[in-house]
């Protein structure tokens, strides 16, 4: 009887694995078509100076509504894009689209727009694509210089090939880009690389920020990250700020920037521009 039961479990496992594989494949096929047909969009979420409350940059976040009108979360489709290699065309598109949008804002603001745009780069994209060339292309196509970009990398990007990553990051710095370490504290943190790499900003992961006011452990982790980044001469962005109290506490602790629903959810390009330039937004036209 035990044997039969085990066989049943194995079968069930195989069926489940098959269902997961099918779902992935379906998503991969749909995602490939979505990239080709330009069905992806970028939304923009403000990152604010915690002391002045001023918007310093916008993080560009991929959005995908499929043909049946279903909205897919990037936490689902980015991993599929990474495993299938689709992250390369997706990542190229994201950088190009962010540059195009920024050029539109610059144009509408008539030279009064200093905001930056932060683009997420995945480890696989960094290994397989020439990011520095993409920044050159953004400049020649849209006139947007590399110093208007922040590039957000995760710890996994560095762990996979530290020497090569260091070389790429140094090149990006030389072009003038700002480099941010995303989701800091959630990955495999080798503190030695932090000191060796030209990282400008540490982004404290939302999981440490949410509920930190009522959790001694979380607040200790946040304090530790803040003192580490200060010791290394880096700035910090806290993700997932949803209340004023959190913003004030983090500012008091010396955190530089904040991002979260308190300021705004990720917005389409026109709404982001309206938030940035409330007085000129009515007359703006070129941002779609
Ligand atoms: P991330 O880079 O850490 O981006 C921050 C995520 O936190 C976003 O989720 C944002 O909507 C969410 N968020 C911001 N503030 C709050 C808040 O106050 N409360 C809550 N609950 N959430 C908040 P989103 O847009 O779902 O993106 C998830 C992840 O997908 C991103 O995490 C990033 O790792 C990845 N991703 C998105 N777009 C791209 C892309 O174009 N390329 C790559 N490689 N990855 C991307
Ligand atoms: Mg990010
Ligand atoms: Mg993040
Ligand atoms: Mg995060």
Tab-separated table of C-alpha atoms and ligand atoms in Angstrom:
chain	number	residue	atom	x	y	z
A	1	UNK	CA	0.000	0.000	0.000
A	2	UNK	CA	2.874	2.339	0.827
A	3	UNK	CA	4.404	1.723	-2.542
A	4	UNK	CA	1.200	2.531	-4.341
A	5	UNK	CA	0.889	5.711	-2.345
A	6	UNK	CA	4.437	6.763	-3.221
A	7	UNK	CA	3.788	6.119	-6.897
A	8	UNK	CA	0.692	8.283	-6.647
A	9	UNK	CA	2.733	11.095	-5.153
A	10	UNK	CA	5.352	10.857	-7.855
A	11	UNK	CA	2.657	10.969	-10.499
A	12	UNK	CA	1.028	13.954	-8.895
A	13	UNK	CA	4.359	15.704	-8.694
A	14	UNK	CA	5.031	14.986	-12.364
A	15	UNK	CA	1.614	16.304	-13.340
A	16	UNK	CA	2.174	19.462	-11.378
A	17	UNK	CA	5.640	19.982	-12.825
A	18	UNK	CA	4.175	19.530	-16.284
A	19	UNK	CA	1.420	22.039	-15.609
A	20	UNK	CA	3.972	24.582	-14.375
A	21	UNK	CA	6.176	23.990	-17.429
A	22	UNK	CA	3.173	24.413	-19.756
A	23	UNK	CA	2.161	27.628	-18.068
A	24	UNK	CA	5.710	28.979	-18.366
A	25	UNK	CA	5.840	28.054	-22.015
A	26	UNK	CA	2.491	29.711	-22.685
A	27	UNK	CA	3.674	32.846	-20.920
A	28	UNK	CA	6.976	32.792	-22.784
A	29	UNK	CA	5.209	32.564	-26.147
A	30	UNK	CA	2.806	35.372	-25.247
A	31	UNK	CA	5.616	37.526	-23.860
A	32	UNK	CA	7.711	37.067	-27.010
A	33	UNK	CA	4.764	38.262	-29.098
A	34	UNK	CA	4.084	41.121	-26.690
A	35	UNK	CA	7.667	42.385	-27.033
A	36	UNK	CA	7.560	42.083	-30.832
A	37	UNK	CA	4.187	43.822	-31.028
A	38	UNK	CA	5.233	46.500	-28.564
A	39	UNK	CA	2.495	45.672	-26.086
A	40	UNK	CA	4.626	46.384	-23.037
A	41	UNK	CA	4.529	49.759	-21.332
A	42	UNK	CA	6.600	51.479	-18.695
A	43	UNK	CA	5.168	53.062	-15.596
A	44	UNK	CA	7.156	55.581	-13.606
A	45	UNK	CA	7.342	55.808	-9.817
A	46	UNK	CA	8.861	58.896	-8.184
A	47	UNK	CA	11.889	58.659	-5.913
A	48	UNK	CA	11.961	61.661	-3.576
A	49	UNK	CA	14.533	63.433	-1.480
A	50	UNK	CA	13.407	62.498	2.042
A	51	UNK	CA	14.170	65.896	3.540
A	52	UNK	CA	12.743	68.228	0.892
A	53	UNK	CA	10.162	65.827	-0.544
A	54	UNK	CA	11.280	66.842	-4.054
A	55	UNK	CA	11.227	64.288	-6.869
A	56	UNK	CA	14.778	63.442	-7.920
A	57	UNK	CA	14.066	60.559	-10.256
A	58	UNK	CA	11.504	58.095	-11.534
A	59	UNK	CA	11.954	54.333	-11.540
A	60	UNK	CA	10.765	52.804	-14.819
A	61	UNK	CA	8.771	49.614	-14.184
A	62	UNK	CA	7.576	47.292	-16.942
A	63	UNK	CA	3.836	46.670	-17.349
A	64	UNK	CA	2.136	44.079	-19.513
A	65	UNK	CA	-1.546	43.722	-20.300
A	66	UNK	CA	-2.110	40.763	-22.621
A	67	UNK	CA	-4.603	40.517	-25.487
A	68	UNK	CA	-7.293	39.112	-23.223
A	69	UNK	CA	-6.884	42.203	-21.065
A	70	UNK	CA	-5.117	40.367	-18.240
A	71	UNK	CA	-2.502	42.339	-16.358
A	72	UNK	CA	0.660	40.333	-15.588
A	73	UNK	CA	2.963	41.265	-12.734
A	74	UNK	CA	6.655	41.815	-13.489
A	75	UNK	CA	7.416	39.512	-10.564
A	76	UNK	CA	5.893	36.768	-12.781
A	77	UNK	CA	7.067	37.711	-16.272
A	78	UNK	CA	10.564	39.052	-15.535
A	79	UNK	CA	11.750	35.623	-14.258
A	80	UNK	CA	10.265	34.003	-17.403
A	81	UNK	CA	12.039	36.625	-19.522
A	82	UNK	CA	15.303	35.877	-17.728
A	83	UNK	CA	15.057	32.107	-18.161
A	84	UNK	CA	14.105	32.336	-21.829
A	85	UNK	CA	16.599	35.020	-22.839
A	86	UNK	CA	13.735	37.403	-23.680
A	87	UNK	CA	15.165	39.744	-21.039
A	88	UNK	CA	17.654	40.960	-23.667
A	89	UNK	CA	15.067	42.429	-26.096
A	90	UNK	CA	12.848	43.424	-23.150
A	91	UNK	CA	15.726	45.226	-21.448
A	92	UNK	CA	16.725	46.991	-24.667
A	93	UNK	CA	13.181	48.139	-25.167
A	94	UNK	CA	12.937	49.395	-21.555
A	95	UNK	CA	16.080	51.514	-21.813
A	96	UNK	CA	15.027	52.908	-25.197
A	97	UNK	CA	11.481	53.644	-24.032
A	98	UNK	CA	12.704	55.332	-20.827
A	99	UNK	CA	15.072	57.522	-22.881
A	100	UNK	CA	12.294	58.424	-25.324
A	101	UNK	CA	9.993	59.408	-22.446
A	102	UNK	CA	12.685	61.464	-20.724
A	103	UNK	CA	13.405	63.290	-23.992
A	104	UNK	CA	9.673	64.081	-24.236
A	105	UNK	CA	9.613	65.470	-20.699
A	106	UNK	CA	12.744	67.533	-21.362
A	107	UNK	CA	11.141	68.942	-24.474
A	108	UNK	CA	7.862	69.796	-22.726
A	109	UNK	CA	9.646	71.341	-19.741
A	110	UNK	CA	11.707	73.559	-22.035
A	111	UNK	CA	14.992	72.853	-20.267
A	112	UNK	CA	13.572	72.959	-16.720
A	113	UNK	CA	13.577	69.207	-16.253
A	114	UNK	CA	16.499	67.758	-14.330
A	115	UNK	CA	14.872	64.535	-13.255
A	116	UNK	CA	16.608	61.215	-13.833
A	117	UNK	CA	15.167	57.895	-14.804
A	118	UNK	CA	16.100	54.624	-13.080
A	119	UNK	CA	16.066	51.477	-15.213
A	120	UNK	CA	16.285	47.922	-13.856
A	121	UNK	CA	18.940	45.703	-15.393
A	122	UNK	CA	18.886	41.987	-14.815
A	123	UNK	CA	22.043	39.941	-14.310
A	124	UNK	CA	21.424	37.918	-17.472
A	125	UNK	CA	20.926	41.040	-19.546
A	126	UNK	CA	24.209	42.447	-18.242
A	127	UNK	CA	26.025	39.240	-19.164
A	128	UNK	CA	24.615	39.073	-22.672
A	129	UNK	CA	24.163	42.617	-23.869
A	130	UNK	CA	26.425	45.647	-24.249
A	131	UNK	CA	24.750	48.122	-21.899
A	132	UNK	CA	27.245	50.875	-22.643
A	133	UNK	CA	26.269	50.698	-26.343
A	134	UNK	CA	22.599	51.012	-25.370
A	135	UNK	CA	23.385	54.236	-23.488
A	136	UNK	CA	25.248	55.585	-26.533
A	137	UNK	CA	22.222	54.734	-28.665
A	138	UNK	CA	19.904	56.548	-26.231
A	139	UNK	CA	22.085	59.611	-26.602
A	140	UNK	CA	22.275	59.554	-30.393
A	141	UNK	CA	18.550	58.779	-30.803
A	142	UNK	CA	17.041	61.043	-28.181
A	143	UNK	CA	19.825	63.303	-26.971
A	144	UNK	CA	19.504	61.890	-23.468
A	145	UNK	CA	22.939	61.700	-21.832
A	146	UNK	CA	24.076	58.768	-19.702
A	147	UNK	CA	24.173	61.000	-16.616
A	148	UNK	CA	20.361	61.139	-16.683
A	149	UNK	CA	20.172	57.403	-15.990
A	150	UNK	CA	20.363	55.424	-12.815
A	151	UNK	CA	20.920	51.736	-13.455
A	152	UNK	CA	19.510	49.398	-10.814
A	153	UNK	CA	21.360	46.111	-10.418
A	154	UNK	CA	20.742	43.298	-7.966
A	155	UNK	CA	23.272	41.428	-5.888
A	156	UNK	CA	22.865	38.352	-8.088
A	157	UNK	CA	24.323	40.322	-11.008
A	158	UNK	CA	27.548	40.764	-9.112
A	159	UNK	CA	27.816	37.351	-7.546
A	160	UNK	CA	27.607	35.622	-10.931
A	161	UNK	CA	30.821	37.156	-12.294
A	162	UNK	CA	32.347	39.808	-10.015
A	163	UNK	CA	35.362	40.749	-12.171
A	164	UNK	CA	33.422	41.187	-15.377
A	165	UNK	CA	30.677	43.070	-13.521
A	166	UNK	CA	33.266	45.395	-11.967
A	167	UNK	CA	34.618	46.196	-15.437
A	168	UNK	CA	31.139	46.904	-16.837
A	169	UNK	CA	30.178	49.012	-13.823
A	170	UNK	CA	33.339	51.087	-14.100
A	171	UNK	CA	32.575	51.727	-17.760
A	172	UNK	CA	29.023	52.804	-16.922
A	173	UNK	CA	30.361	55.161	-14.236
A	174	UNK	CA	32.794	56.676	-16.716
A	175	UNK	CA	29.894	57.395	-19.057
A	176	UNK	CA	28.279	59.290	-16.163
A	177	UNK	CA	25.498	56.906	-15.126
A	178	UNK	CA	24.485	56.487	-11.478
A	179	UNK	CA	24.593	52.926	-10.166
A	180	UNK	CA	22.163	51.614	-7.571
A	181	UNK	CA	22.147	48.269	-5.795
A	182	UNK	CA	18.518	47.123	-5.788
A	183	UNK	CA	16.750	45.069	-3.096
A	184	UNK	CA	19.795	45.355	-0.859
A	185	UNK	CA	19.890	42.824	1.946
A	186	UNK	CA	17.748	40.162	0.298
A	187	UNK	CA	20.404	38.501	-1.852
A	188	UNK	CA	23.722	36.894	-1.207
A	189	UNK	CA	25.504	39.826	0.386
A	190	UNK	CA	29.238	39.663	0.077
A	191	UNK	CA	30.304	42.866	1.761
A	192	UNK	CA	33.744	42.829	0.153
A	193	UNK	CA	32.315	43.631	-3.292
A	194	UNK	CA	30.426	46.656	-1.983
A	195	UNK	CA	33.651	48.418	-1.238
A	196	UNK	CA	35.280	47.442	-4.524
A	197	UNK	CA	32.447	48.409	-6.851
A	198	UNK	CA	31.490	51.942	-7.922
A	199	UNK	CA	28.010	51.827	-6.369
A	200	UNK	CA	26.385	55.199	-5.653
A	201	UNK	CA	23.137	54.210	-3.985
A	202	UNK	CA	21.910	51.277	-1.890
A	203	UNK	CA	18.193	50.581	-2.150
A	204	UNK	CA	16.880	49.129	1.079
A	205	UNK	CA	14.410	46.402	0.207
A	206	UNK	CA	10.759	46.985	0.986
A	207	UNK	CA	10.639	43.858	3.166
A	208	UNK	CA	12.774	45.659	5.793
A	209	UNK	CA	10.876	48.936	5.539
A	210	UNK	CA	7.299	47.663	5.749
A	211	UNK	CA	6.359	47.407	9.409
A	212	UNK	CA	9.793	48.478	10.638
A	213	UNK	CA	8.363	50.934	13.191
A	214	UNK	CA	6.845	48.042	15.134
A	215	UNK	CA	9.677	45.564	14.627
A	216	UNK	CA	12.992	45.895	16.484
A	217	UNK	CA	14.781	43.477	14.178
A	218	UNK	CA	13.741	45.279	11.010
A	219	UNK	CA	14.686	48.679	12.337
A	220	UNK	CA	18.068	47.286	13.417
A	221	UNK	CA	18.679	45.964	9.909
A	222	UNK	CA	17.707	49.315	8.403
A	223	UNK	CA	20.036	51.168	10.789
A	224	UNK	CA	22.858	48.762	9.948
A	225	UNK	CA	22.387	49.268	6.200
A	226	UNK	CA	22.306	53.046	6.684
A	227	UNK	CA	25.525	53.136	8.693
A	228	UNK	CA	27.210	50.763	6.267
A	229	UNK	CA	26.318	52.929	3.294
A	230	UNK	CA	27.374	56.103	5.114
A	231	UNK	CA	30.710	54.507	6.002
A	232	UNK	CA	31.220	53.632	2.343
A	233	UNK	CA	30.155	57.092	1.141
A	234	UNK	CA	27.000	55.860	-0.557
A	235	UNK	CA	23.490	57.276	-0.591
A	236	UNK	CA	20.410	55.237	0.272
A	237	UNK	CA	16.863	54.856	-1.024
A	238	UNK	CA	14.205	53.213	1.141
A	239	UNK	CA	11.620	51.287	-0.882
A	240	UNK	CA	7.985	50.768	0.096
A	241	UNK	CA	7.337	53.945	2.108
A	242	UNK	CA	3.586	54.027	2.643
A	243	UNK	CA	3.206	56.404	5.608
A	244	UNK	CA	4.418	59.839	6.634
A	245	UNK	CA	5.685	58.438	9.895
A	246	UNK	CA	7.987	56.041	8.038
A	247	UNK	CA	9.282	58.833	5.814
A	248	UNK	CA	10.056	61.033	8.816
A	249	UNK	CA	11.735	58.254	10.767
A	250	UNK	CA	13.883	57.252	7.797
A	251	UNK	CA	14.860	60.875	7.149
A	252	UNK	CA	15.832	61.161	10.819
A	253	UNK	CA	17.992	58.065	10.517
A	254	UNK	CA	19.871	59.676	7.627
A	255	UNK	CA	18.319	57.870	4.679
A	256	UNK	CA	18.699	60.005	1.523
A	257	UNK	CA	15.744	59.103	-0.707
A	258	UNK	CA	12.366	57.443	-0.412
A	259	UNK	CA	10.079	55.592	-2.796
A	260	UNK	CA	6.622	54.245	-2.111
A	261	UNK	CA	2.881	54.654	-2.295
A	262	UNK	CA	3.077	57.636	0.103
A	263	UNK	CA	4.528	59.657	-2.789
A	264	UNK	CA	2.856	57.847	-5.676
A	265	UNK	CA	2.220	54.446	-7.190
A	266	UNK	CA	3.933	53.776	-10.524
A	267	UNK	CA	2.183	56.081	-13.056
A	268	UNK	CA	1.930	56.275	-16.829
A	269	UNK	CA	4.306	58.776	-18.438
A	270	UNK	CA	1.762	61.606	-18.725
A	271	UNK	CA	0.656	61.314	-15.076
A	272	UNK	CA	4.262	61.126	-13.908
A	273	UNK	CA	5.041	64.302	-15.818
A	274	UNK	CA	1.985	66.030	-14.329
A	275	UNK	CA	3.257	65.136	-10.857
A	276	UNK	CA	6.700	66.465	-11.695
A	277	UNK	CA	5.604	69.691	-13.386
A	278	UNK	CA	2.162	70.511	-12.008
A	279	UNK	CA	2.078	74.015	-13.494
A	280	UNK	CA	3.110	73.143	-17.039
A	281	UNK	CA	1.343	69.800	-17.382
A	282	UNK	CA	-1.837	71.344	-18.872
A	283	UNK	CA	0.012	72.665	-21.867
A	284	UNK	CA	2.269	69.626	-22.347
A	285	UNK	CA	1.580	67.662	-25.463
A	286	UNK	CA	4.340	65.399	-26.673
A	287	UNK	CA	4.260	62.772	-23.915
A	288	UNK	CA	1.872	60.006	-24.740
B	1	LIG	P1	11.991	46.633	-7.865
B	1	LIG	O1	12.988	47.071	-8.870
B	1	LIG	O2	12.470	46.438	-6.472
B	1	LIG	O3	10.815	47.729	-7.941
B	1	LIG	C1	10.070	48.153	-6.836
B	1	LIG	C2	8.749	47.407	-6.736
B	1	LIG	O4	8.097	47.780	-5.524
B	1	LIG	C3	7.756	47.722	-7.854
B	1	LIG	O5	7.007	46.536	-8.105
B	1	LIG	C4	6.881	48.801	-7.200
B	1	LIG	O6	5.602	48.918	-7.807
B	1	LIG	C5	6.790	48.261	-5.792
B	1	LIG	N1	6.491	49.304	-4.811
B	1	LIG	C6	6.978	50.559	-4.773
B	1	LIG	N2	6.517	51.221	-3.699
B	1	LIG	C7	5.692	50.377	-3.018
B	1	LIG	C8	4.905	50.493	-1.815
B	1	LIG	O7	4.880	51.526	-1.153
B	1	LIG	N3	4.200	49.387	-1.448
B	1	LIG	C9	4.206	48.247	-2.164
B	1	LIG	N4	3.478	47.223	-1.741
B	1	LIG	N5	4.944	48.093	-3.305
B	1	LIG	C10	5.685	49.156	-3.727
B	1	LIG	P2	6.685	46.029	-9.569
B	1	LIG	O8	6.427	47.174	-10.489
B	1	LIG	O9	5.642	44.964	-9.438
B	1	LIG	O10	8.052	45.366	-10.038
B	1	LIG	C11	8.536	44.219	-9.402
B	1	LIG	C12	9.958	43.912	-9.815
B	1	LIG	O11	10.028	43.521	-11.196
B	1	LIG	C13	10.909	45.108	-9.699
B	1	LIG	O12	11.293	45.252	-8.352
B	1	LIG	C14	12.037	44.663	-10.607
B	1	LIG	O13	12.908	43.781	-9.942
B	1	LIG	C15	11.305	43.887	-11.693
B	1	LIG	N6	11.139	44.729	-12.895
B	1	LIG	C16	10.144	45.588	-13.238
B	1	LIG	N7	10.379	46.162	-14.445
B	1	LIG	C17	11.559	45.664	-14.888
B	1	LIG	C18	12.365	45.861	-16.084
B	1	LIG	O14	12.062	46.655	-16.987
B	1	LIG	N8	13.534	45.120	-16.170
B	1	LIG	C19	13.933	44.256	-15.186
B	1	LIG	N9	15.098	43.573	-15.351
B	1	LIG	N10	13.217	44.062	-14.066
B	1	LIG	C20	12.038	44.747	-13.903
B	2	LIG	MG1	14.348	48.489	-9.056
B	3	LIG	MG1	13.964	47.486	-5.591
B	4	LIG	MG1	12.333	45.361	-4.176
